[in-house]
Amino acid sequence: MSFGDYVYIVVLILFSYMTFVIIKNNFLSKFDEEQRRKDLVDEYEDDYISDKTEDSEDKD
């Protein structure tokens, strides 16, 4: 194999790795620490959570 073939293989591996890292980081940046989607966060979430806990206490 010539030198160009080795360079081509190295570039192909680096390109694949960079693509994987970019896609992975893009995916991970969409979630917060609690593994919830950042773009789907409800601004009234605290009210909803407190309502759910009150409902579960009423059922007991």
PDB file of C-alpha atoms in Angstrom:
ATOM      1  CA  MET A   1       0.000   0.000   0.000  1.00  0.00           C
ATOM      2  CA  SER A   2       1.233   3.460  -0.792  1.00  0.00           C
ATOM      3  CA  PHE A   3       1.605   6.340   1.625  1.00  0.00           C
ATOM      4  CA  GLY A   4      -1.583   7.948   0.273  1.00  0.00           C
ATOM      5  CA  ASP A   5      -3.595   4.858   1.196  1.00  0.00           C
ATOM      6  CA  TYR A   6      -2.394   5.075   4.800  1.00  0.00           C
ATOM      7  CA  VAL A   7      -3.244   8.773   4.947  1.00  0.00           C
ATOM      8  CA  TYR A   8      -6.694   8.029   3.503  1.00  0.00           C
ATOM      9  CA  ILE A   9      -7.367   5.383   6.168  1.00  0.00           C
ATOM     10  CA  VAL A  10      -6.221   7.690   8.985  1.00  0.00           C
ATOM     11  CA  VAL A  11      -8.368  10.550   7.674  1.00  0.00           C
ATOM     12  CA  LEU A  12     -11.356   8.214   7.350  1.00  0.00           C
ATOM     13  CA  ILE A  13     -10.965   7.046  10.964  1.00  0.00           C
ATOM     14  CA  LEU A  14     -10.567  10.623  12.253  1.00  0.00           C
ATOM     15  CA  PHE A  15     -13.601  11.799  10.288  1.00  0.00           C
ATOM     16  CA  SER A  16     -15.716   8.949  11.659  1.00  0.00           C
ATOM     17  CA  TYR A  17     -14.581   9.658  15.225  1.00  0.00           C
ATOM     18  CA  MET A  18     -15.224  13.410  14.914  1.00  0.00           C
ATOM     19  CA  THR A  19     -18.691  12.786  13.470  1.00  0.00           C
ATOM     20  CA  PHE A  20     -19.548  10.408  16.306  1.00  0.00           C
ATOM     21  CA  VAL A  21     -18.336  12.885  18.967  1.00  0.00           C
ATOM     22  CA  ILE A  22     -20.271  15.785  17.437  1.00  0.00           C
ATOM     23  CA  ILE A  23     -23.512  13.793  17.260  1.00  0.00           C
ATOM     24  CA  LYS A  24     -23.047  12.448  20.801  1.00  0.00           C
ATOM     25  CA  ASN A  25     -22.392  15.906  22.279  1.00  0.00           C
ATOM     26  CA  ASN A  26     -25.336  17.378  20.397  1.00  0.00           C
ATOM     27  CA  PHE A  27     -27.593  14.669  21.805  1.00  0.00           C
ATOM     28  CA  LEU A  28     -26.267  15.054  25.366  1.00  0.00           C
ATOM     29  CA  SER A  29     -26.628  18.847  25.288  1.00  0.00           C
ATOM     30  CA  LYS A  30     -30.407  18.455  24.911  1.00  0.00           C
ATOM     31  CA  PHE A  31     -30.795  16.963  28.405  1.00  0.00           C
ATOM     32  CA  ASP A  32     -30.372  18.406  31.907  1.00  0.00           C
ATOM     33  CA  GLU A  33     -28.885  16.756  35.004  1.00  0.00           C
ATOM     34  CA  GLU A  34     -32.110  14.862  35.697  1.00  0.00           C
ATOM     35  CA  GLN A  35     -32.179  13.388  32.165  1.00  0.00           C
ATOM     36  CA  ARG A  36     -35.113  15.540  31.059  1.00  0.00           C
ATOM     37  CA  ARG A  37     -35.284  17.319  27.714  1.00  0.00           C
ATOM     38  CA  LYS A  38     -34.317  20.983  28.089  1.00  0.00           C
ATOM     39  CA  ASP A  39     -36.643  22.099  25.311  1.00  0.00           C
ATOM     40  CA  LEU A  40     -39.641  20.351  26.900  1.00  0.00           C
ATOM     41  CA  VAL A  41     -39.299  21.755  30.422  1.00  0.00           C
ATOM     42  CA  ASP A  42     -42.570  23.098  31.729  1.00  0.00           C
ATOM     43  CA  GLU A  43     -42.416  26.469  33.453  1.00  0.00           C
ATOM     44  CA  TYR A  44     -45.186  25.336  35.819  1.00  0.00           C
ATOM     45  CA  GLU A  45     -43.440  22.110  36.702  1.00  0.00           C
ATOM     46  CA  ASP A  46     -43.308  22.785  40.450  1.00  0.00           C
ATOM     47  CA  ASP A  47     -47.085  23.193  40.590  1.00  0.00           C
ATOM     48  CA  TYR A  48     -47.566  19.959  38.666  1.00  0.00           C
ATOM     49  CA  ILE A  49     -45.230  18.000  40.928  1.00  0.00           C
ATOM     50  CA  SER A  50     -46.923  19.312  44.075  1.00  0.00           C
ATOM     51  CA  ASP A  51     -50.335  18.410  42.617  1.00  0.00           C
ATOM     52  CA  LYS A  52     -49.162  14.877  41.906  1.00  0.00           C
ATOM     53  CA  THR A  53     -47.889  14.416  45.464  1.00  0.00           C
ATOM     54  CA  GLU A  54     -51.148  15.742  46.907  1.00  0.00           C
ATOM     55  CA  ASP A  55     -53.131  13.323  44.737  1.00  0.00           C
ATOM     56  CA  SER A  56     -51.047  10.376  45.828  1.00  0.00           C
ATOM     57  CA  GLU A  57     -51.452  11.344  49.501  1.00  0.00           C
ATOM     58  CA  ASP A  58     -55.225  11.568  49.041  1.00  0.00           C
ATOM     59  CA  LYS A  59     -55.379   8.036  47.671  1.00  0.00           C
ATOM     60  CA  ASP A  60     -53.587   6.561  50.694  1.00  0.00           C
TER      61      ASP A  60
END
